[in-house]
DNA sequence: CGCCTCACTTGAACATGTTCAAAACTTGGT
DNA sequence: ACCAAGTTTTGAACATGTTCAAGTGAGGCG
């Protein structure tokens, strides 16, 4: 299943308009990367793109909205890089590790910049929140990735867990991202260490998930997820 | 060890100055609660407090800084209410449950308002971040609370886990807060459901932590924490 | 061609967080 | 009482995200 993911939801713009839109988005990206999110003004973006300030607002509802492009970029690149890992790795741990490391590598160049606008994603009401309605498409694409991690692997699981595991792994990625954003170690070494340690742990838990004792704990967890969805 | 916690770090103001400072902080709080964080302007705060805008900035570095008072308030009230729970509950699960529910209850009236400025706390560089240097005092006070949860209980644990558990429980509280902020269910019913389910789970894991299988997983976790600290 | 419509574009105006030089006030010393 | 030094207060000015009424131009229609 390799449907082209139609990320855009705009009502189809004329070629010229699309070009303007692109120019603004790219100018913004360029300046965000160069000067950081806060230091980049809308006036500067407009000037860099060769349009007026108002024009930028014709295409983008707010300054925040402009970083949606950044999100999409990371997401796309991550999917591609993760696919390479999934093509070679066959073990669960290997696949999970590959996908997580892919994310760290893709995001690395934008670490500093990411910290600056992370707050926008953190706000519950923001469309940029990973839990928002608006980012449902991206979220589901990401979860699909983790479904591939599970399904392509040698892992034997209780069916109930198998169904929920992709969601849980996505949640784990959110945790890694959260850690990464706060990680000020050189080259995000601590984030890499986290992934290095967490992957074998998850692998072990998953493999033990059919043993009586662990099984009980996993059932608790699944029950929790079901309960939260229904409230 | 009941040293008075000196939350303030200001270089000691004259009584009159302190009064002005209070007036501004209280006016801000009042308006934040009534109109929300974003809708409340610095000009409105100054007017409500009966001072000039510049004066507000003489005492508070930014609008964000003004919500520190809110933090302190929650923290203090939570400590008090949690203490009541700790005085009566003797089981680990009961104590943990009491402390977490106390937080939900204390924070409930400010749920809507909290969502609006949560982004400030999420930004890694912000002093309001729970991981920041500036909030170290509050963080440690909170961790102490969880140390009481563990130490006052009947729980038998491997020493290594006993030492780390308060930190882990604090981290869990951060998770609950994160969930709570995003929780738009009536009366934050889902957050309550989360606590209701998570507490028995944690209790079970802790009790099983000396069984061979679980023991291995817990050791992994402890090793992870040590590793992350050293990187 | 002339005109109409409507997508697109503009820049001035506005709202609000923040800064700062100057004014007002307080305090301690003589 | 008066002055100097420091503290507190002021409000105008500034920077920047955002809005909006008005302008521009390209395509369609008579």
PDB file of N, CA, C and O in Angstrom, chain A residues 2 20 33 44 48 53 56 77 83 124 142 146 158 163-164 167 170 192 195 205 216 221 226:
ATOM      1  N   UNK A   2       1.036   1.821  -1.159  1.00  0.00           N
ATOM      2  CA  UNK A   2       1.885   3.007  -1.229  1.00  0.00           C
ATOM      3  C   UNK A   2       1.119   4.160  -1.852  1.00  0.00           C
ATOM      4  O   UNK A   2       1.555   4.797  -2.790  1.00  0.00           O
ATOM      5  N   UNK A  20       3.673  31.564  -5.433  1.00  0.00           N
ATOM      6  CA  UNK A  20       3.823  32.559  -4.371  1.00  0.00           C
ATOM      7  C   UNK A  20       3.857  31.869  -3.012  1.00  0.00           C
ATOM      8  O   UNK A  20       4.716  32.141  -2.171  1.00  0.00           O
ATOM      9  N   UNK A  33      15.818  28.718   9.747  1.00  0.00           N
ATOM     10  CA  UNK A  33      17.037  27.933   9.919  1.00  0.00           C
ATOM     11  C   UNK A  33      18.227  28.828  10.222  1.00  0.00           C
ATOM     12  O   UNK A  33      19.099  28.475  11.003  1.00  0.00           O
ATOM     13  N   UNK A  44      10.467  40.259   7.602  1.00  0.00           N
ATOM     14  CA  UNK A  44      11.672  39.721   6.964  1.00  0.00           C
ATOM     15  C   UNK A  44      11.318  38.599   6.003  1.00  0.00           C
ATOM     16  O   UNK A  44      11.864  38.512   4.896  1.00  0.00           O
ATOM     17  N   UNK A  48      12.066  38.631   2.099  1.00  0.00           N
ATOM     18  CA  UNK A  48      12.878  37.563   1.510  1.00  0.00           C
ATOM     19  C   UNK A  48      12.138  36.884   0.356  1.00  0.00           C
ATOM     20  O   UNK A  48      12.745  36.492  -0.638  1.00  0.00           O
ATOM     21  N   UNK A  53       3.728  41.895   3.454  1.00  0.00           N
ATOM     22  CA  UNK A  53       3.389  41.175   4.673  1.00  0.00           C
ATOM     23  C   UNK A  53       2.002  40.562   4.579  1.00  0.00           C
ATOM     24  O   UNK A  53       1.779  39.394   4.898  1.00  0.00           O
ATOM     25  N   UNK A  56       1.641  37.269   2.835  1.00  0.00           N
ATOM     26  CA  UNK A  56       2.016  36.085   3.605  1.00  0.00           C
ATOM     27  C   UNK A  56       0.819  35.601   4.409  1.00  0.00           C
ATOM     28  O   UNK A  56       0.570  34.394   4.512  1.00  0.00           O
ATOM     29  N   UNK A  77      10.883  12.959   5.199  1.00  0.00           N
ATOM     30  CA  UNK A  77      12.253  12.455   5.175  1.00  0.00           C
ATOM     31  C   UNK A  77      12.414  11.263   6.118  1.00  0.00           C
ATOM     32  O   UNK A  77      13.121  10.300   5.823  1.00  0.00           O
ATOM     33  N   UNK A  83      12.153   3.704   5.875  1.00  0.00           N
ATOM     34  CA  UNK A  83      11.871   2.628   4.916  1.00  0.00           C
ATOM     35  C   UNK A  83      13.155   1.868   4.573  1.00  0.00           C
ATOM     36  O   UNK A  83      13.149   0.638   4.444  1.00  0.00           O
ATOM     37  N   UNK A 124      -2.118  22.542  23.835  1.00  0.00           N
ATOM     38  CA  UNK A 124      -3.151  21.568  23.486  1.00  0.00           C
ATOM     39  C   UNK A 124      -4.058  22.031  22.355  1.00  0.00           C
ATOM     40  O   UNK A 124      -4.458  21.241  21.508  1.00  0.00           O
ATOM     41  N   UNK A 142       2.574   8.114  10.781  1.00  0.00           N
ATOM     42  CA  UNK A 142       3.643   7.714  11.682  1.00  0.00           C
ATOM     43  C   UNK A 142       3.310   6.389  12.363  1.00  0.00           C
ATOM     44  O   UNK A 142       4.170   5.505  12.504  1.00  0.00           O
ATOM     45  N   UNK A 146       5.061   2.358  12.436  1.00  0.00           N
ATOM     46  CA  UNK A 146       5.328   1.448  13.539  1.00  0.00           C
ATOM     47  C   UNK A 146       4.563   0.137  13.388  1.00  0.00           C
ATOM     48  O   UNK A 146       4.988  -0.889  13.916  1.00  0.00           O
ATOM     49  N   UNK A 158       0.647 -11.594  21.775  1.00  0.00           N
ATOM     50  CA  UNK A 158      -0.790 -11.788  21.933  1.00  0.00           C
ATOM     51  C   UNK A 158      -1.489 -10.854  20.957  1.00  0.00           C
ATOM     52  O   UNK A 158      -1.060  -9.707  20.778  1.00  0.00           O
ATOM     53  N   UNK A 163      -2.295  -5.511  18.181  1.00  0.00           N
ATOM     54  CA  UNK A 163      -3.133  -4.442  17.630  1.00  0.00           C
ATOM     55  C   UNK A 163      -2.769  -3.082  18.216  1.00  0.00           C
ATOM     56  O   UNK A 163      -2.799  -2.059  17.533  1.00  0.00           O
ATOM     57  N   UNK A 164      -2.406  -3.077  19.488  1.00  0.00           N
ATOM     58  CA  UNK A 164      -2.167  -1.800  20.167  1.00  0.00           C
ATOM     59  C   UNK A 164      -0.717  -1.350  20.110  1.00  0.00           C
ATOM     60  O   UNK A 164      -0.409  -0.172  20.315  1.00  0.00           O
ATOM     61  N   UNK A 167       0.408   1.878  18.260  1.00  0.00           N
ATOM     62  CA  UNK A 167       0.050   3.102  18.978  1.00  0.00           C
ATOM     63  C   UNK A 167       1.022   3.361  20.124  1.00  0.00           C
ATOM     64  O   UNK A 167       1.455   4.487  20.355  1.00  0.00           O
ATOM     65  N   UNK A 170       4.310   4.582  18.845  1.00  0.00           N
ATOM     66  CA  UNK A 170       4.224   5.985  18.433  1.00  0.00           C
ATOM     67  C   UNK A 170       4.318   6.892  19.662  1.00  0.00           C
ATOM     68  O   UNK A 170       5.025   7.895  19.672  1.00  0.00           O
ATOM     69  N   UNK A 192      20.540   9.713  21.886  1.00  0.00           N
ATOM     70  CA  UNK A 192      20.983   8.475  21.260  1.00  0.00           C
ATOM     71  C   UNK A 192      21.161   7.376  22.313  1.00  0.00           C
ATOM     72  O   UNK A 192      20.797   6.225  22.090  1.00  0.00           O
ATOM     73  N   UNK A 195      17.762   5.976  23.183  1.00  0.00           N
ATOM     74  CA  UNK A 195      17.266   5.025  22.186  1.00  0.00           C
ATOM     75  C   UNK A 195      18.014   3.702  22.301  1.00  0.00           C
ATOM     76  O   UNK A 195      17.412   2.618  22.274  1.00  0.00           O
ATOM     77  N   UNK A 205      10.583  -6.689  26.898  1.00  0.00           N
ATOM     78  CA  UNK A 205       9.222  -6.705  27.438  1.00  0.00           C
ATOM     79  C   UNK A 205       8.264  -7.368  26.458  1.00  0.00           C
ATOM     80  O   UNK A 205       7.446  -8.214  26.826  1.00  0.00           O
ATOM     81  N   UNK A 216       0.160 -10.324  32.750  1.00  0.00           N
ATOM     82  CA  UNK A 216      -0.790  -9.595  33.582  1.00  0.00           C
ATOM     83  C   UNK A 216      -0.579  -8.089  33.486  1.00  0.00           C
ATOM     84  O   UNK A 216      -1.533  -7.319  33.340  1.00  0.00           O
ATOM     85  N   UNK A 221      -2.139  -2.696  30.999  1.00  0.00           N
ATOM     86  CA  UNK A 221      -1.845  -1.574  30.119  1.00  0.00           C
ATOM     87  C   UNK A 221      -2.886  -1.460  29.010  1.00  0.00           C
ATOM     88  O   UNK A 221      -3.405  -0.381  28.715  1.00  0.00           O
ATOM     89  N   UNK A 226      -7.887   1.057  26.563  1.00  0.00           N
ATOM     90  CA  UNK A 226      -9.293   0.935  26.202  1.00  0.00           C
ATOM     91  C   UNK A 226     -10.137   1.867  27.069  1.00  0.00           C
ATOM     92  O   UNK A 226     -11.017   2.592  26.570  1.00  0.00           O
TER      93      UNK A 226
END
